Protein backbone atom coordinates (compact mmCIF):
# COMPACT_ATOMS: atom_id res chain seq x y z
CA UNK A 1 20.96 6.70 5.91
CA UNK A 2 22.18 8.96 8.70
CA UNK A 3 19.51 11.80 9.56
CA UNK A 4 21.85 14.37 8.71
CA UNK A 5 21.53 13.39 4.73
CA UNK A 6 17.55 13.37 5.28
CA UNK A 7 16.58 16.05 7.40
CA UNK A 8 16.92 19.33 5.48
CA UNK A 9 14.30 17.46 2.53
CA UNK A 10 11.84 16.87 5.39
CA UNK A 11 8.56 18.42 5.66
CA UNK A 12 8.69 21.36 8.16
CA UNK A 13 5.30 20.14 9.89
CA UNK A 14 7.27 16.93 10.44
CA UNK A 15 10.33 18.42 11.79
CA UNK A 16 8.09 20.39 14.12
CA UNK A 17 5.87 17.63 15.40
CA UNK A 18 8.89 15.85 15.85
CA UNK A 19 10.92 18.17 18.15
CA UNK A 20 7.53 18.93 19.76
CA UNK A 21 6.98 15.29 20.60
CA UNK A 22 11.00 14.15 21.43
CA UNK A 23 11.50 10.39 21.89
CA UNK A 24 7.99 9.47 21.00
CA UNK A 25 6.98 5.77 21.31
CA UNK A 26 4.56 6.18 17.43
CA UNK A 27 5.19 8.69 15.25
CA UNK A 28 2.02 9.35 13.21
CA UNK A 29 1.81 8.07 9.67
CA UNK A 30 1.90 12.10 8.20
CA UNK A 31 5.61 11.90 9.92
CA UNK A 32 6.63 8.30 9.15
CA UNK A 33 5.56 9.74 5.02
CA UNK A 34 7.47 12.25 5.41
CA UNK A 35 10.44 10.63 6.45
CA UNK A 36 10.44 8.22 4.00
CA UNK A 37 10.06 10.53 1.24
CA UNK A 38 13.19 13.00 2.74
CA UNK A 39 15.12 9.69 2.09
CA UNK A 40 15.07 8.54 6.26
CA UNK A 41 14.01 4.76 7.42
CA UNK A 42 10.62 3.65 5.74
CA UNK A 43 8.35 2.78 7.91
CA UNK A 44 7.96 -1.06 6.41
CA UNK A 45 11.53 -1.66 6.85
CA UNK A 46 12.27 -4.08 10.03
CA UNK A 47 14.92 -1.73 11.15
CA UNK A 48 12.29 1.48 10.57
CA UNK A 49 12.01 3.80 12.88
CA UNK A 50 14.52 6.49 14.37
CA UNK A 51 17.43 5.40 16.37
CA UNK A 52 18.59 6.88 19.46
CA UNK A 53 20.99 8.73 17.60
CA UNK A 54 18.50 10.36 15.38
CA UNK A 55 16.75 11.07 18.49
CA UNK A 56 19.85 13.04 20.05
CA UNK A 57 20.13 14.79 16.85
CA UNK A 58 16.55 15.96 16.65
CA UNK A 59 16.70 17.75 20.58
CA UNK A 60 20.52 19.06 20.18
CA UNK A 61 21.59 19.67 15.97
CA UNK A 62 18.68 20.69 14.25
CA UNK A 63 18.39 24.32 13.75
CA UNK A 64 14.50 25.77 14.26
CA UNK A 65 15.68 28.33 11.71
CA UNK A 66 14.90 25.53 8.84
């Protein structure tokens, strides 16, 4: 699912630690939760994890106003 259709249900702490902490290698388990439960990749899934894309959208779309 494209993070566009998640992000607005994720947990503000997330979204913080997240743009705080751009293009991190591990995202802590709290985030990777969180994600899952917005409806983003689960963290079991083989293709898990945020994409490059997601990435890009974190540091240039999402507002800080949330």
């Amino acid at each position: 699912m494209e993070i566009f259709m998640w992000w607005l249900d994720l947990h503000l702490d997330s979204k913080e630690w997240l743009r705080e902490n751009l293009r991190a290698e591990e995202l802590p388990l709290p985030v990777l939760q969180h994600i899952a439960e917005a409806g983003g990749p689960h963290p079991d899934d083989v293709s898990g994890g945020l994409t490059e894309a997601d990435w890009d959208f974190i540091e240039t779309q999402s507002e800080f106003v949330d």
